[in-house]
Amino acid sequence: MAADLHIHSGLSPCANKDMTPNNIIGMAKLKRLDIIAITDHNCTKNLQSFIKVAETQDLICIPGVEITTKEEVHLIALFNNLNASNKFQEILDNTLPKIKNNPKLFGNQYIYDEEDNILEDYHILTMNALDLSLKEAISQVKKIGGICIPAHIDRHSFSILSNLGFIESDLCLNTVEITKNCNYNLLLKKHPYLESYNKIISSDAHELGQILEREFFIDTNNKKIEDILKSINEN
């Protein structure tokens, strides 16, 4: 099934404000995707409306979030269901610095309902690093049944390779994310151990046009999110 597992909604201040539930779901259907994940910065408060809209369009929407750790490493967390992502939101509430967003400087952080109405302009800036180390963040996600994927590891900022230089084996990670323009053979020359990792290709879309076409596929016909995550993350 064709997937794009890293998409930002208008809740991420760096995303375009047309990144609403119906616009994103509509674009994903237009591009003939089967699975998407909504992964806003350090906040899960838009997931419910996106999942509701996706259900009406027979599109699988995986609850997710893009975490910024103490090391300023971006990490994608994907969850089996809304209950799990809501539990993780409690952790985010306790570890995200309570710094007020300045929309003029950073952009608005819109929470939508399923009809794309703006319910709230979220007031806490979501782009700061959490008071969680990489190991702590991974541990907290796993405790509630989620999986963690280091984001855009081929980029020169906010990636585990750019910031830490390598992936520690004791992090017990199975999967990494690369961008669609990544020269993976070159990356493997620099980091041969990556051969043992699964890889996903995602858009990290902040605009509708950036959402992937049918470019990355998950080898499963199962529509259960739990089984999809197993397929992504199995050794």
PDB file of C-alpha atoms in Angstrom:
ATOM      1  CA  MET A   1       0.000   0.000   0.000  1.00  0.00           C
ATOM      2  CA  ALA A   2       1.225   3.485  -0.900  1.00  0.00           C
ATOM      3  CA  ALA A   3       2.050   5.626   2.123  1.00  0.00           C
ATOM      4  CA  ASP A   4       3.328   8.988   3.296  1.00  0.00           C
ATOM      5  CA  LEU A   5       4.043   8.795   7.027  1.00  0.00           C
ATOM      6  CA  HIS A   6       5.284  12.324   7.739  1.00  0.00           C
ATOM      7  CA  ILE A   7       2.780  15.105   7.051  1.00  0.00           C
ATOM      8  CA  HIS A   8       2.300  18.338   9.008  1.00  0.00           C
ATOM      9  CA  SER A   9      -1.043  20.031   9.527  1.00  0.00           C
ATOM     10  CA  GLY A  10      -1.683  23.706  10.228  1.00  0.00           C
ATOM     11  CA  LEU A  11      -0.954  22.951  13.883  1.00  0.00           C
ATOM     12  CA  SER A  12       2.744  23.028  13.000  1.00  0.00           C
ATOM     13  CA  PRO A  13       3.668  26.727  12.820  1.00  0.00           C
ATOM     14  CA  CYS A  14       5.968  26.110   9.851  1.00  0.00           C
ATOM     15  CA  ALA A  15       3.157  24.533   7.772  1.00  0.00           C
ATOM     16  CA  ASN A  16       0.821  26.288   5.366  1.00  0.00           C
ATOM     17  CA  LYS A  17      -2.573  27.045   6.815  1.00  0.00           C
ATOM     18  CA  ASP A  18      -4.355  25.185   4.029  1.00  0.00           C
ATOM     19  CA  MET A  19      -3.055  21.996   5.637  1.00  0.00           C
ATOM     20  CA  THR A  20      -6.500  21.217   7.013  1.00  0.00           C
ATOM     21  CA  PRO A  21      -8.152  17.800   7.474  1.00  0.00           C
ATOM     22  CA  ASN A  22     -10.213  17.883   4.290  1.00  0.00           C
ATOM     23  CA  ASN A  23      -7.464  19.436   2.176  1.00  0.00           C
ATOM     24  CA  ILE A  24      -4.819  16.921   3.235  1.00  0.00           C
ATOM     25  CA  ILE A  25      -7.136  13.907   3.011  1.00  0.00           C
ATOM     26  CA  GLY A  26      -8.391  15.143  -0.353  1.00  0.00           C
ATOM     27  CA  MET A  27      -4.865  15.573  -1.702  1.00  0.00           C
ATOM     28  CA  ALA A  28      -3.831  12.150  -0.398  1.00  0.00           C
ATOM     29  CA  LYS A  29      -6.776  10.577  -2.215  1.00  0.00           C
ATOM     30  CA  LEU A  30      -5.977  12.555  -5.365  1.00  0.00           C
ATOM     31  CA  LYS A  31      -2.447  11.172  -5.215  1.00  0.00           C
ATOM     32  CA  ARG A  32      -3.899   7.681  -4.689  1.00  0.00           C
ATOM     33  CA  LEU A  33      -2.299   7.089  -1.311  1.00  0.00           C
ATOM     34  CA  ASP A  34      -3.617   4.330   0.938  1.00  0.00           C
ATOM     35  CA  ILE A  35      -2.002   5.364   4.229  1.00  0.00           C
ATOM     36  CA  ILE A  36      -0.883   8.656   5.741  1.00  0.00           C
ATOM     37  CA  ALA A  37       0.334   9.776   9.150  1.00  0.00           C
ATOM     38  CA  ILE A  38      -0.182  13.233  10.623  1.00  0.00           C
ATOM     39  CA  THR A  39       2.973  14.174  12.523  1.00  0.00           C
ATOM     40  CA  ASP A  40       2.890  17.697  13.913  1.00  0.00           C
ATOM     41  CA  HIS A  41       5.685  19.117  16.020  1.00  0.00           C
ATOM     42  CA  ASN A  42       5.393  17.979  19.640  1.00  0.00           C
ATOM     43  CA  CYS A  43       1.574  18.011  19.593  1.00  0.00           C
ATOM     44  CA  THR A  44      -1.175  15.520  18.754  1.00  0.00           C
ATOM     45  CA  LYS A  45      -4.215  17.767  19.143  1.00  0.00           C
ATOM     46  CA  ASN A  46      -5.293  17.642  15.475  1.00  0.00           C
ATOM     47  CA  LEU A  47      -5.331  13.868  15.158  1.00  0.00           C
ATOM     48  CA  GLN A  48      -8.954  13.201  16.040  1.00  0.00           C
ATOM     49  CA  SER A  49     -10.393  15.411  13.281  1.00  0.00           C
ATOM     50  CA  PHE A  50      -7.998  14.023  10.666  1.00  0.00           C
ATOM     51  CA  ILE A  51      -8.861  10.438  11.538  1.00  0.00           C
ATOM     52  CA  LYS A  52     -12.578  11.177  11.364  1.00  0.00           C
ATOM     53  CA  VAL A  53     -12.248  12.714   7.890  1.00  0.00           C
ATOM     54  CA  ALA A  54      -9.959   9.899   6.702  1.00  0.00           C
ATOM     55  CA  GLU A  55     -12.527   7.295   7.763  1.00  0.00           C
ATOM     56  CA  THR A  56     -15.143   8.879   5.493  1.00  0.00           C
ATOM     57  CA  GLN A  57     -12.737   8.598   2.551  1.00  0.00           C
ATOM     58  CA  ASP A  58     -11.516   5.040   3.178  1.00  0.00           C
ATOM     59  CA  LEU A  59      -8.006   6.314   3.884  1.00  0.00           C
ATOM     60  CA  ILE A  60      -5.913   4.969   6.748  1.00  0.00           C
ATOM     61  CA  CYS A  61      -4.639   7.789   8.968  1.00  0.00           C
ATOM     62  CA  ILE A  62      -2.077   6.703  11.548  1.00  0.00           C
ATOM     63  CA  PRO A  63      -1.853   8.857  14.696  1.00  0.00           C
ATOM     64  CA  GLY A  64       1.612  10.340  14.955  1.00  0.00           C
ATOM     65  CA  VAL A  65       3.827  13.170  16.147  1.00  0.00           C
ATOM     66  CA  GLU A  66       7.265  14.564  15.332  1.00  0.00           C
ATOM     67  CA  ILE A  67       9.225  14.800  18.565  1.00  0.00           C
ATOM     68  CA  THR A  68      12.151  17.163  19.130  1.00  0.00           C
ATOM     69  CA  THR A  69      14.418  15.647  21.785  1.00  0.00           C
ATOM     70  CA  LYS A  70      16.870  17.426  24.101  1.00  0.00           C
ATOM     71  CA  GLU A  71      19.558  16.761  21.506  1.00  0.00           C
ATOM     72  CA  GLU A  72      17.365  18.563  18.924  1.00  0.00           C
ATOM     73  CA  VAL A  73      16.934  15.306  17.053  1.00  0.00           C
ATOM     74  CA  HIS A  74      13.642  14.874  15.209  1.00  0.00           C
ATOM     75  CA  LEU A  75      11.947  11.566  15.848  1.00  0.00           C
ATOM     76  CA  ILE A  76       8.724  10.275  14.307  1.00  0.00           C
ATOM     77  CA  ALA A  77       6.440   8.437  16.735  1.00  0.00           C
ATOM     78  CA  LEU A  78       3.515   6.415  15.356  1.00  0.00           C
ATOM     79  CA  PHE A  79       0.737   4.951  17.505  1.00  0.00           C
ATOM     80  CA  ASN A  80      -1.830   2.174  17.185  1.00  0.00           C
ATOM     81  CA  ASN A  81      -4.778   4.371  18.088  1.00  0.00           C
ATOM     82  CA  LEU A  82      -5.956   7.710  19.446  1.00  0.00           C
ATOM     83  CA  ASN A  83      -5.932   6.502  23.030  1.00  0.00           C
ATOM     84  CA  ALA A  84      -2.202   5.882  22.806  1.00  0.00           C
ATOM     85  CA  SER A  85      -1.511   9.242  21.160  1.00  0.00           C
ATOM     86  CA  ASN A  86      -3.633  10.955  23.819  1.00  0.00           C
ATOM     87  CA  LYS A  87      -1.516   9.304  26.517  1.00  0.00           C
ATOM     88  CA  PHE A  88       1.588  10.591  24.807  1.00  0.00           C
ATOM     89  CA  GLN A  89       0.070  14.079  24.669  1.00  0.00           C
ATOM     90  CA  GLU A  90       0.101  14.032  28.475  1.00  0.00           C
ATOM     91  CA  ILE A  91       3.852  13.439  28.314  1.00  0.00           C
ATOM     92  CA  LEU A  92       4.225  16.252  25.793  1.00  0.00           C
ATOM     93  CA  ASP A  93       2.241  18.571  28.060  1.00  0.00           C
ATOM     94  CA  ASN A  94       4.670  17.831  30.893  1.00  0.00           C
ATOM     95  CA  THR A  95       7.903  18.108  28.902  1.00  0.00           C
ATOM     96  CA  LEU A  96       7.342  20.868  26.321  1.00  0.00           C
ATOM     97  CA  PRO A  97       8.583  24.243  27.625  1.00  0.00           C
ATOM     98  CA  LYS A  98       5.673  26.562  28.413  1.00  0.00           C
ATOM     99  CA  ILE A  99       6.800  29.271  26.003  1.00  0.00           C
ATOM    100  CA  LYS A 100       4.038  31.266  24.366  1.00  0.00           C
ATOM    101  CA  ASN A 101       3.902  31.182  20.579  1.00  0.00           C
ATOM    102  CA  ASN A 102       4.399  34.412  18.664  1.00  0.00           C
ATOM    103  CA  PRO A 103       2.327  33.889  15.499  1.00  0.00           C
ATOM    104  CA  LYS A 104       3.887  36.891  13.767  1.00  0.00           C
ATOM    105  CA  LEU A 105       7.320  35.363  14.237  1.00  0.00           C
ATOM    106  CA  PHE A 106       6.698  31.621  13.963  1.00  0.00           C
ATOM    107  CA  GLY A 107       3.223  31.251  12.427  1.00  0.00           C
ATOM    108  CA  ASN A 108      -0.162  30.202  13.731  1.00  0.00           C
ATOM    109  CA  GLN A 109      -0.825  26.787  15.255  1.00  0.00           C
ATOM    110  CA  TYR A 110      -4.375  25.911  14.240  1.00  0.00           C
ATOM    111  CA  ILE A 111      -6.467  23.095  15.675  1.00  0.00           C
ATOM    112  CA  TYR A 112      -9.327  22.157  13.315  1.00  0.00           C
ATOM    113  CA  ASP A 113     -12.577  20.273  13.500  1.00  0.00           C
ATOM    114  CA  GLU A 114     -13.576  17.759  10.808  1.00  0.00           C
ATOM    115  CA  GLU A 115     -15.145  20.540   8.729  1.00  0.00           C
ATOM    116  CA  ASP A 116     -11.880  22.545   8.679  1.00  0.00           C
ATOM    117  CA  ASN A 117     -13.198  25.138  11.113  1.00  0.00           C
ATOM    118  CA  ILE A 118     -10.496  26.595  13.356  1.00  0.00           C
ATOM    119  CA  LEU A 119     -11.238  25.627  16.950  1.00  0.00           C
ATOM    120  CA  GLU A 120      -8.132  27.108  18.527  1.00  0.00           C
ATOM    121  CA  ASP A 121      -4.841  28.845  17.796  1.00  0.00           C
ATOM    122  CA  TYR A 122      -2.693  26.742  20.132  1.00  0.00           C
ATOM    123  CA  HIS A 123      -0.784  29.105  22.382  1.00  0.00           C
ATOM    124  CA  ILE A 124       2.301  27.082  23.408  1.00  0.00           C
ATOM    125  CA  LEU A 125       5.114  27.123  20.847  1.00  0.00           C
ATOM    126  CA  THR A 126       5.440  23.521  19.661  1.00  0.00           C
ATOM    127  CA  MET A 127       8.813  23.763  17.918  1.00  0.00           C
ATOM    128  CA  ASN A 128      10.999  23.780  21.037  1.00  0.00           C
ATOM    129  CA  ALA A 129      12.913  20.738  22.271  1.00  0.00           C
ATOM    130  CA  LEU A 130      11.211  18.598  24.880  1.00  0.00           C
ATOM    131  CA  ASP A 131      12.729  17.952  28.267  1.00  0.00           C
ATOM    132  CA  LEU A 132      13.329  14.380  27.114  1.00  0.00           C
ATOM    133  CA  SER A 133      16.523  12.835  25.819  1.00  0.00           C
ATOM    134  CA  LEU A 134      16.428  10.630  22.734  1.00  0.00           C
ATOM    135  CA  LYS A 135      16.551   7.498  24.886  1.00  0.00           C
ATOM    136  CA  GLU A 136      13.837   8.805  27.187  1.00  0.00           C
ATOM    137  CA  ALA A 137      11.544   9.747  24.298  1.00  0.00           C
ATOM    138  CA  ILE A 138      11.932   6.326  22.672  1.00  0.00           C
ATOM    139  CA  SER A 139      11.250   4.616  25.997  1.00  0.00           C
ATOM    140  CA  GLN A 140       8.088   6.638  26.629  1.00  0.00           C
ATOM    141  CA  VAL A 141       6.709   5.927  23.140  1.00  0.00           C
ATOM    142  CA  LYS A 142       7.395   2.209  23.442  1.00  0.00           C
ATOM    143  CA  LYS A 143       5.716   2.032  26.855  1.00  0.00           C
ATOM    144  CA  ILE A 144       2.389   2.926  25.255  1.00  0.00           C
ATOM    145  CA  GLY A 145       2.839   0.631  22.286  1.00  0.00           C
ATOM    146  CA  GLY A 146       4.134   3.113  19.711  1.00  0.00           C
ATOM    147  CA  ILE A 147       7.108   2.870  17.396  1.00  0.00           C
ATOM    148  CA  CYS A 148       9.912   5.397  16.858  1.00  0.00           C
ATOM    149  CA  ILE A 149      11.641   6.262  13.603  1.00  0.00           C
ATOM    150  CA  PRO A 150      14.528   8.757  13.368  1.00  0.00           C
ATOM    151  CA  ALA A 151      13.312  11.428  10.955  1.00  0.00           C
ATOM    152  CA  HIS A 152      14.986  12.521   7.688  1.00  0.00           C
ATOM    153  CA  ILE A 153      18.367  11.056   8.646  1.00  0.00           C
ATOM    154  CA  ASP A 154      19.948  12.308   5.407  1.00  0.00           C
ATOM    155  CA  ARG A 155      19.408  15.971   6.278  1.00  0.00           C
ATOM    156  CA  HIS A 156      22.084  18.262   7.685  1.00  0.00           C
ATOM    157  CA  SER A 157      20.021  19.532  10.606  1.00  0.00           C
ATOM    158  CA  PHE A 158      17.635  18.093  13.201  1.00  0.00           C
ATOM    159  CA  SER A 159      18.554  14.515  12.272  1.00  0.00           C
ATOM    160  CA  ILE A 160      20.141  11.837  14.410  1.00  0.00           C
ATOM    161  CA  LEU A 161      23.142  11.612  12.086  1.00  0.00           C
ATOM    162  CA  SER A 162      23.702  15.360  11.744  1.00  0.00           C
ATOM    163  CA  ASN A 163      23.398  15.993  15.482  1.00  0.00           C
ATOM    164  CA  LEU A 164      24.870  12.834  17.025  1.00  0.00           C
ATOM    165  CA  GLY A 165      26.914  11.391  14.164  1.00  0.00           C
ATOM    166  CA  PHE A 166      25.649   7.813  14.430  1.00  0.00           C
ATOM    167  CA  ILE A 167      22.792   5.634  15.662  1.00  0.00           C
ATOM    168  CA  GLU A 168      23.561   3.820  18.897  1.00  0.00           C
ATOM    169  CA  SER A 169      22.632   0.152  18.791  1.00  0.00           C
ATOM    170  CA  ASP A 170      21.274   0.253  22.343  1.00  0.00           C
ATOM    171  CA  LEU A 171      18.475   2.579  21.179  1.00  0.00           C
ATOM    172  CA  CYS A 172      16.906  -0.607  19.757  1.00  0.00           C
ATOM    173  CA  LEU A 173      15.585   1.133  16.654  1.00  0.00           C
ATOM    174  CA  ASN A 174      14.656  -0.921  13.589  1.00  0.00           C
ATOM    175  CA  THR A 175      13.595   1.677  11.024  1.00  0.00           C
ATOM    176  CA  VAL A 176      14.864   5.032   9.731  1.00  0.00           C
ATOM    177  CA  GLU A 177      13.293   7.693   7.543  1.00  0.00           C
ATOM    178  CA  ILE A 178      14.942   9.250   4.492  1.00  0.00           C
ATOM    179  CA  THR A 179      13.754  11.937   2.111  1.00  0.00           C
ATOM    180  CA  LYS A 180      12.768  11.030  -1.436  1.00  0.00           C
ATOM    181  CA  ASN A 181      15.852  12.828  -2.813  1.00  0.00           C
ATOM    182  CA  CYS A 182      18.288  10.928  -0.606  1.00  0.00           C
ATOM    183  CA  ASN A 183      21.304   9.287  -2.224  1.00  0.00           C
ATOM    184  CA  TYR A 184      20.984   6.176  -0.091  1.00  0.00           C
ATOM    185  CA  ASN A 185      24.009   4.400  -1.568  1.00  0.00           C
ATOM    186  CA  LEU A 186      26.193   7.343  -0.595  1.00  0.00           C
ATOM    187  CA  LEU A 187      24.666   7.374   2.878  1.00  0.00           C
ATOM    188  CA  LEU A 188      25.412   3.645   3.220  1.00  0.00           C
ATOM    189  CA  LYS A 189      29.058   4.252   2.319  1.00  0.00           C
ATOM    190  CA  LYS A 190      29.317   6.693   5.210  1.00  0.00           C
ATOM    191  CA  HIS A 191      27.238   4.547   7.588  1.00  0.00           C
ATOM    192  CA  PRO A 192      27.397   0.870   6.489  1.00  0.00           C
ATOM    193  CA  TYR A 193      25.441  -0.309   9.549  1.00  0.00           C
ATOM    194  CA  LEU A 194      22.315   1.315   8.057  1.00  0.00           C
ATOM    195  CA  GLU A 195      22.067  -1.760   5.838  1.00  0.00           C
ATOM    196  CA  SER A 196      20.492  -3.570   8.802  1.00  0.00           C
ATOM    197  CA  TYR A 197      17.716  -0.985   9.228  1.00  0.00           C
ATOM    198  CA  ASN A 198      14.369  -0.845   7.473  1.00  0.00           C
ATOM    199  CA  LYS A 199      13.808   2.447   5.727  1.00  0.00           C
ATOM    200  CA  ILE A 200      10.764   4.513   4.914  1.00  0.00           C
ATOM    201  CA  ILE A 201      10.547   7.409   2.475  1.00  0.00           C
ATOM    202  CA  SER A 202       8.322  10.295   3.535  1.00  0.00           C
ATOM    203  CA  SER A 203       7.581  13.813   2.363  1.00  0.00           C
ATOM    204  CA  ASP A 204       7.730  15.816   5.618  1.00  0.00           C
ATOM    205  CA  ALA A 205       5.075  17.828   3.802  1.00  0.00           C
ATOM    206  CA  HIS A 206       4.352  21.345   5.006  1.00  0.00           C
ATOM    207  CA  GLU A 207       2.404  22.193   1.840  1.00  0.00           C
ATOM    208  CA  LEU A 208      -0.254  20.205  -0.025  1.00  0.00           C
ATOM    209  CA  GLY A 209       1.845  19.850  -3.148  1.00  0.00           C
ATOM    210  CA  GLN A 210       4.689  18.247  -1.171  1.00  0.00           C
ATOM    211  CA  ILE A 211       2.652  15.181  -0.186  1.00  0.00           C
ATOM    212  CA  LEU A 212       4.098  12.078  -1.843  1.00  0.00           C
ATOM    213  CA  GLU A 213       2.698  10.454  -4.954  1.00  0.00           C
ATOM    214  CA  ARG A 214       2.655   6.643  -5.016  1.00  0.00           C
ATOM    215  CA  GLU A 215       6.406   6.555  -4.305  1.00  0.00           C
ATOM    216  CA  PHE A 216       6.801   4.544  -1.103  1.00  0.00           C
ATOM    217  CA  PHE A 217       4.994   1.272  -0.439  1.00  0.00           C
ATOM    218  CA  ILE A 218       4.404  -0.790   2.698  1.00  0.00           C
ATOM    219  CA  ASP A 219       4.313  -4.515   1.988  1.00  0.00           C
ATOM    220  CA  THR A 220       0.947  -5.301   3.534  1.00  0.00           C
ATOM    221  CA  ASN A 221      -2.680  -5.631   2.544  1.00  0.00           C
ATOM    222  CA  ASN A 222      -3.804  -5.434   6.165  1.00  0.00           C
ATOM    223  CA  LYS A 223      -5.723  -2.282   7.077  1.00  0.00           C
ATOM    224  CA  LYS A 224      -5.248  -2.646  10.831  1.00  0.00           C
ATOM    225  CA  ILE A 225      -2.885   0.056  12.057  1.00  0.00           C
ATOM    226  CA  GLU A 226      -1.268  -2.312  14.555  1.00  0.00           C
ATOM    227  CA  ASP A 227      -0.300  -4.695  11.744  1.00  0.00           C
ATOM    228  CA  ILE A 228       0.855  -1.862   9.486  1.00  0.00           C
ATOM    229  CA  LEU A 229       3.206  -0.629  12.213  1.00  0.00           C
ATOM    230  CA  LYS A 230       4.560  -4.157  12.645  1.00  0.00           C
ATOM    231  CA  SER A 231       5.270  -4.312   8.910  1.00  0.00           C
ATOM    232  CA  ILE A 232       7.112  -0.997   9.060  1.00  0.00           C
ATOM    233  CA  ASN A 233       9.156  -1.873  12.124  1.00  0.00           C
ATOM    234  CA  GLU A 234       9.776  -5.616  11.992  1.00  0.00           C
ATOM    235  CA  ASN A 235      13.378  -6.866  12.141  1.00  0.00           C
TER     236      ASN A 235
END
